[in-house]
N, CA and C atoms as an extended XYZ file, in Angstrom:
312
Properties=species:S:1:pos:R:3:atomname:S:1:resname:S:1:resid:I:1 pbc="F F F"
N        70.693       41.398      125.175 N   UNK     1
C        72.080       41.103      125.500 CA  UNK     1
C        72.649       42.148      126.464 C   UNK     1
N        72.139       43.345      126.396 N   UNK     2
C        72.592       44.393      127.308 CA  UNK     2
C        72.194       44.044      128.740 C   UNK     2
N        71.006       43.442      128.905 N   UNK     3
C        70.566       43.028      130.247 CA  UNK     3
C        71.474       41.938      130.798 C   UNK     3
N        71.873       40.997      129.933 N   UNK     4
C        72.753       39.917      130.368 CA  UNK     4
C        74.094       40.482      130.812 C   UNK     4
N        74.611       41.459      130.053 N   UNK     5
C        75.888       42.071      130.410 CA  UNK     5
C        75.765       42.831      131.733 C   UNK     5
N        74.662       43.537      131.918 N   UNK     6
C        74.445       44.271      133.156 CA  UNK     6
C        74.331       43.310      134.329 C   UNK     6
N        73.625       42.223      134.117 N   UNK     7
C        73.479       41.209      135.163 CA  UNK     7
C        74.833       40.599      135.512 C   UNK     7
N        75.637       40.312      134.504 N   UNK     8
C        76.971       39.759      134.740 CA  UNK     8
C        77.860       40.762      135.469 C   UNK     8
N        77.736       42.037      135.114 N   UNK     9
C        78.509       43.076      135.795 CA  UNK     9
C        78.114       43.173      137.270 C   UNK     9
N        76.814       43.079      137.523 N   UNK    10
C        76.340       43.134      138.908 CA  UNK    10
C        76.839       41.935      139.704 C   UNK    10
N        76.805       40.753      139.071 N   UNK    11
C        77.285       39.557      139.757 CA  UNK    11
C        78.789       39.642      140.018 C   UNK    11
N        79.543       40.176      139.057 N   UNK    12
C        80.983       40.339      139.247 CA  UNK    12
C        81.255       41.332      140.367 C   UNK    12
N        80.474       42.381      140.431 N   UNK    13
C        80.629       43.383      141.493 CA  UNK    13
C        80.299       42.787      142.857 C   UNK    13
N        79.232       41.985      142.920 N   UNK    14
C        78.886       41.317      144.176 CA  UNK    14
C        79.999       40.384      144.621 C   UNK    14
N        80.600       39.690      143.668 N   UNK    15
C        81.676       38.759      143.989 CA  UNK    15
C        82.880       39.520      144.543 C   UNK    15
N        83.204       40.673      143.952 N   UNK    16
C        84.309       41.489      144.446 CA  UNK    16
C        84.034       41.977      145.861 C   UNK    16
N        82.819       42.442      146.085 N   UNK    17
C        82.446       42.923      147.416 CA  UNK    17
C        82.520       41.785      148.428 C   UNK    17
N        82.055       40.602      148.041 N   UNK    18
C        82.121       39.443      148.928 CA  UNK    18
C        83.559       39.090      149.269 C   UNK    18
N        84.444       39.147      148.318 N   UNK    19
C        85.849       38.838      148.563 CA  UNK    19
C        86.490       39.881      149.478 C   UNK    19
N        86.164       41.141      149.266 N   UNK    20
C        86.689       42.202      150.125 CA  UNK    20
C        86.178       42.026      151.550 C   UNK    20
N        84.905       41.713      151.681 N   UNK    21
C        84.336       41.502      153.024 CA  UNK    21
C        84.969       40.295      153.698 C   UNK    21
N        85.190       39.224      152.959 N   UNK    22
C        85.840       38.048      153.519 CA  UNK    22
C        87.241       38.396      153.998 C   UNK    22
N        87.984       39.121      153.201 N   UNK    23
C        89.325       39.534      153.590 CA  UNK    23
C        89.267       40.419      154.836 C   UNK    23
N        88.307       41.340      154.864 N   UNK    24
C        88.134       42.210      156.027 CA  UNK    24
C        87.854       41.380      157.284 C   UNK    24
N        86.953       40.423      157.189 N   UNK    25
C        86.618       39.589      158.345 CA  UNK    25
C        87.811       38.765      158.821 C   UNK    25
N        88.582       38.229      157.889 N   UNK    26
C        89.757       37.445      158.269 CA  UNK    26
C        90.805       38.313      158.965 C   UNK    26
N        91.035       39.496      158.440 N   UNK    27
C        92.003       40.405      159.057 CA  UNK    27
C        91.520       40.828      160.438 C   UNK    27
N        90.247       41.163      160.549 N   UNK    28
C        89.711       41.580      161.851 CA  UNK    28
C        89.745       40.434      162.855 C   UNK    28
N        89.446       39.211      162.405 N   UNK    29
C        89.526       38.066      163.306 CA  UNK    29
C        90.949       37.919      163.829 C   UNK    29
N        91.932       38.042      162.943 N   UNK    30
C        93.320       37.893      163.352 CA  UNK    30
C        93.717       38.992      164.338 C   UNK    30
N        93.413       40.238      164.018 N   UNK    31
C        93.776       41.371      164.879 CA  UNK    31
C        93.107       41.239      166.245 C   UNK    31
N        91.816       40.941      166.247 N   UNK    32
C        91.108       40.820      167.526 CA  UNK    32
C        91.581       39.605      168.316 C   UNK    32
N        91.941       38.524      167.630 N   UNK    33
C        92.451       37.346      168.311 CA  UNK    33
C        93.792       37.647      168.979 C   UNK    33
N        94.648       38.377      168.301 N   UNK    34
C        95.929       38.766      168.896 CA  UNK    34
C        95.684       39.630      170.134 C   UNK    34
N        94.778       40.594      170.015 N   UNK    35
C        94.473       41.458      171.158 CA  UNK    35
C        93.898       40.651      172.322 C   UNK    35
N        93.049       39.698      172.010 N   UNK    36
C        92.452       38.850      173.048 CA  UNK    36
C        93.530       38.043      173.766 C   UNK    36
N        94.473       37.490      173.018 N   UNK    37
C        95.551       36.714      173.627 CA  UNK    37
C        96.446       37.587      174.494 C   UNK    37
N        96.737       38.809      174.037 N   UNK    38
C        97.540       39.723      174.848 CA  UNK    38
C        96.801       40.095      176.132 C   UNK    38
N        95.504       40.308      176.011 N   UNK    39
C        94.675       40.625      177.179 CA  UNK    39
C        94.702       39.468      178.175 C   UNK    39
N        94.588       38.243      177.681 N   UNK    40
C        94.647       37.077      178.565 CA  UNK    40
C        96.004       36.957      179.249 C   UNK    40
N        97.083       37.285      178.536 N   UNK    41
C        98.415       37.239      179.163 CA  UNK    41
C        98.489       38.234      180.317 C   UNK    41
N        97.922       39.419      180.119 N   UNK    42
C        97.922       40.421      181.191 CA  UNK    42
C        97.116       39.929      182.387 C   UNK    42
N        95.980       39.322      182.106 N   UNK    43
C        95.144       38.794      183.188 CA  UNK    43
C        95.897       37.715      183.953 C   UNK    43
N        96.518       36.797      183.229 N   UNK    44
C        97.206       35.688      183.888 CA  UNK    44
C        98.468       36.133      184.618 C   UNK    44
N        99.068       37.239      184.210 N   UNK    45
C       100.202       37.783      184.963 CA  UNK    45
C        99.737       38.340      186.304 C   UNK    45
N        98.554       38.944      186.328 N   UNK    46
C        98.028       39.514      187.565 CA  UNK    46
C        97.282       38.478      188.401 C   UNK    46
N        96.672       37.507      187.754 N   UNK    47
C        95.842       36.502      188.420 CA  UNK    47
C        96.166       35.143      187.809 C   UNK    47
N        97.160       34.436      188.341 N   UNK    48
C        97.676       33.227      187.675 CA  UNK    48
C        96.827       31.967      187.874 C   UNK    48
N        95.550       32.084      187.615 N   UNK    49
C        94.640       30.939      187.723 CA  UNK    49
C        93.843       30.832      186.428 C   UNK    49
N        94.390       30.137      185.419 N   UNK    50
C        93.747       30.121      184.106 CA  UNK    50
C        92.350       29.496      184.104 C   UNK    50
N        92.127       28.477      184.911 N   UNK    51
C        90.801       27.855      184.930 CA  UNK    51
C        89.761       28.844      185.444 C   UNK    51
N        90.105       29.581      186.479 N   UNK    52
C        89.169       30.567      187.034 CA  UNK    52
C        88.926       31.704      186.055 C   UNK    52
N        89.997       32.185      185.426 N   UNK    53
C        89.846       33.267      184.453 CA  UNK    53
C        88.964       32.821      183.290 C   UNK    53
N        89.198       31.609      182.808 N   UNK    54
C        88.402       31.068      181.711 CA  UNK    54
C        86.933       30.925      182.109 C   UNK    54
N        86.703       30.438      183.313 N   UNK    55
C        85.332       30.258      183.794 CA  UNK    55
C        84.610       31.597      183.929 C   UNK    55
N        85.295       32.612      184.420 N   UNK    56
C        84.684       33.941      184.545 CA  UNK    56
C        84.346       34.492      183.163 C   UNK    56
N        85.252       34.324      182.192 N   UNK    57
C        84.988       34.810      180.837 CA  UNK    57
C        83.786       34.103      180.213 C   UNK    57
N        83.717       32.787      180.367 N   UNK    58
C        82.576       32.047      179.819 CA  UNK    58
C        81.284       32.408      180.545 C   UNK    58
N        81.368       32.609      181.860 N   UNK    59
C        80.192       33.017      182.625 CA  UNK    59
C        79.676       34.373      182.175 C   UNK    59
N        80.585       35.301      181.915 N   UNK    60
C        80.177       36.617      181.417 CA  UNK    60
C        79.478       36.478      180.066 C   UNK    60
N        79.955       35.558      179.245 N   UNK    61
C        79.313       35.312      177.952 CA  UNK    61
C        77.904       34.779      178.109 C   UNK    61
N        77.699       33.917      179.105 N   UNK    62
C        76.355       33.376      179.356 CA  UNK    62
C        75.407       34.504      179.756 C   UNK    62
N        75.870       35.401      180.621 N   UNK    63
C        75.013       36.512      181.042 CA  UNK    63
C        74.751       37.496      179.909 C   UNK    63
N        75.588       37.474      178.884 N   UNK    64
C        75.372       38.313      177.709 CA  UNK    64
C        74.394       37.656      176.726 C   UNK    64
N        74.540       36.349      176.513 N   UNK    65
C        73.758       35.652      175.490 CA  UNK    65
C        72.375       35.239      175.986 C   UNK    65
N        72.270       34.804      177.227 N   UNK    66
C        71.003       34.288      177.737 CA  UNK    66
C        69.841       35.284      177.602 C   UNK    66
N        70.004       36.554      177.984 N   UNK    67
C        68.892       37.494      177.773 CA  UNK    67
C        68.525       37.658      176.297 C   UNK    67
N        69.517       37.578      175.412 N   UNK    68
C        69.212       37.674      173.981 CA  UNK    68
C        68.360       36.496      173.538 C   UNK    68
N        68.693       35.307      174.013 N   UNK    69
C        67.887       34.133      173.677 CA  UNK    69
C        66.486       34.248      174.243 C   UNK    69
N        66.385       34.638      175.497 N   UNK    70
C        65.076       34.701      176.152 CA  UNK    70
C        64.184       35.750      175.487 C   UNK    70
N        64.759       36.902      175.145 N   UNK    71
C        63.979       37.983      174.541 CA  UNK    71
C        63.856       37.853      173.024 C   UNK    71
N        64.592       36.916      172.429 N   UNK    72
C        64.521       36.724      170.979 CA  UNK    72
C        65.158       37.851      170.193 C   UNK    72
N        66.152       38.521      170.757 N   UNK    73
C        66.817       39.623      170.073 CA  UNK    73
C        67.734       39.111      168.980 C   UNK    73
N        67.830       39.836      167.901 N   UNK    74
C        68.732       39.474      166.820 CA  UNK    74
C        68.348       38.208      166.079 C   UNK    74
N        67.099       37.796      166.185 N   UNK    75
C        66.659       36.598      165.479 CA  UNK    75
C        67.135       35.304      166.104 C   UNK    75
N        67.687       35.387      167.285 N   UNK    76
C        68.160       34.171      167.958 CA  UNK    76
C        67.060       33.624      168.847 C   UNK    76
N        66.883       32.335      168.784 N   UNK    77
C        65.876       31.685      169.614 CA  UNK    77
C        66.538       30.620      170.471 C   UNK    77
N        65.923       30.307      171.586 N   UNK    78
C        66.419       29.214      172.408 CA  UNK    78
C        66.333       27.919      171.611 C   UNK    78
N        67.397       27.147      171.558 N   UNK    79
C        67.362       25.902      170.784 CA  UNK    79
C        66.523       24.842      171.500 C   UNK    79
N        65.253       24.767      171.161 N   UNK    80
C        64.354       23.856      171.866 CA  UNK    80
C        64.284       22.473      171.219 C   UNK    80
N        64.604       22.374      169.941 N   UNK    81
C        64.466       21.087      169.260 CA  UNK    81
C        65.751       20.267      169.294 C   UNK    81
N        66.825       20.838      169.815 N   UNK    82
C        68.102       20.130      169.868 CA  UNK    82
C        68.215       19.421      171.212 C   UNK    82
N        68.583       18.152      171.226 N   UNK    83
C        68.720       17.439      172.498 CA  UNK    83
C        69.778       18.088      173.402 C   UNK    83
N        69.489       18.132      174.685 N   UNK    84
C        70.403       18.738      175.655 CA  UNK    84
C        71.759       18.040      175.632 C   UNK    84
N        71.769       16.721      175.423 N   UNK    85
C        73.045       15.992      175.404 CA  UNK    85
C        73.945       16.500      174.274 C   UNK    85
N        73.348       16.838      173.133 N   UNK    86
C        74.138       17.365      172.025 CA  UNK    86
C        74.681       18.749      172.367 C   UNK    86
N        73.827       19.583      172.961 N   UNK    87
C        74.274       20.912      173.379 CA  UNK    87
C        75.363       20.816      174.433 C   UNK    87
N        75.224       19.871      175.346 N   UNK    88
C        76.216       19.705      176.399 CA  UNK    88
C        77.561       19.284      175.807 C   UNK    88
N        77.531       18.418      174.811 N   UNK    89
C        78.767       17.992      174.147 CA  UNK    89
C        79.458       19.184      173.488 C   UNK    89
N        78.695       19.983      172.771 N   UNK    90
C        79.265       21.164      172.121 CA  UNK    90
C        79.777       22.147      173.172 C   UNK    90
N        79.034       22.314      174.255 N   UNK    91
C        79.444       23.240      175.320 CA  UNK    91
C        80.742       22.791      175.977 C   UNK    91
N        80.883       21.510      176.214 N   UNK    92
C        82.115       20.991      176.830 CA  UNK    92
C        83.302       21.188      175.885 C   UNK    92
N        83.105       20.899      174.615 N   UNK    93
C        84.189       21.098      173.643 CA  UNK    93
C        84.554       22.571      173.527 C   UNK    93
N        83.551       23.439      173.528 N   UNK    94
C        83.814       24.884      173.447 CA  UNK    94
C        84.566       25.347      174.698 C   UNK    94
N        84.122       24.892      175.862 N   UNK    95
C        84.784       25.271      177.102 CA  UNK    95
C        86.225       24.793      177.142 C   UNK    95
N        86.469       23.579      176.689 N   UNK    96
C        87.836       23.055      176.654 CA  UNK    96
C        88.710       23.849      175.684 C   UNK    96
N        88.144       24.194      174.544 N   UNK    97
C        88.888       25.016      173.584 CA  UNK    97
C        89.182       26.403      174.122 C   UNK    97
N        88.214       26.963      174.809 N   UNK    98
C        88.412       28.284      175.410 CA  UNK    98
C        89.491       28.224      176.483 C   UNK    98
N        89.438       27.204      177.314 N   UNK    99
C        90.457       27.033      178.363 CA  UNK    99
C        91.835       26.890      177.741 C   UNK    99
N        91.935       26.105      176.666 N   UNK   100
C        93.230       25.941      175.981 CA  UNK   100
C        93.725       27.267      175.423 C   UNK   100
N        92.808       28.102      174.945 N   UNK   101
C        93.202       29.418      174.423 CA  UNK   101
C        93.699       30.313      175.549 C   UNK   101
N        93.033       30.261      176.690 N   UNK   102
C        93.423       31.116      177.809 CA  UNK   102
C        94.806       30.731      178.329 C   UNK   102
N        95.103       29.452      178.422 N   UNK   103
C        96.389       29.052      178.998 CA  UNK   103
C        97.532       29.113      177.986 C   UNK   103
N        97.216       29.286      176.688 N   UNK   104
C        98.294       29.297      175.687 CA  UNK   104
C        99.056       30.601      175.679 C   UNK   104
């Protein structure tokens, strides 16, 4: 019975840690999102072309992610089994969402 209690204590501790980490991630997402939006406002005040700014930001992301995919860094692999049409659909939706974020 002592083992069961110890196991339950460990599980309760893991649950607490998971909740704290979730709260940390949510707070950090909010803080970083606010900073990102403020940064975009500064960019658009100096360069009032949201489509171009959005395209440059997404392009920079491609140059960051593509070498990771090619080299297999971080356990990421090129998605070879997923149809290109599906990836293109997700990419278009992501790009549209990013553009909407930049102009907001």
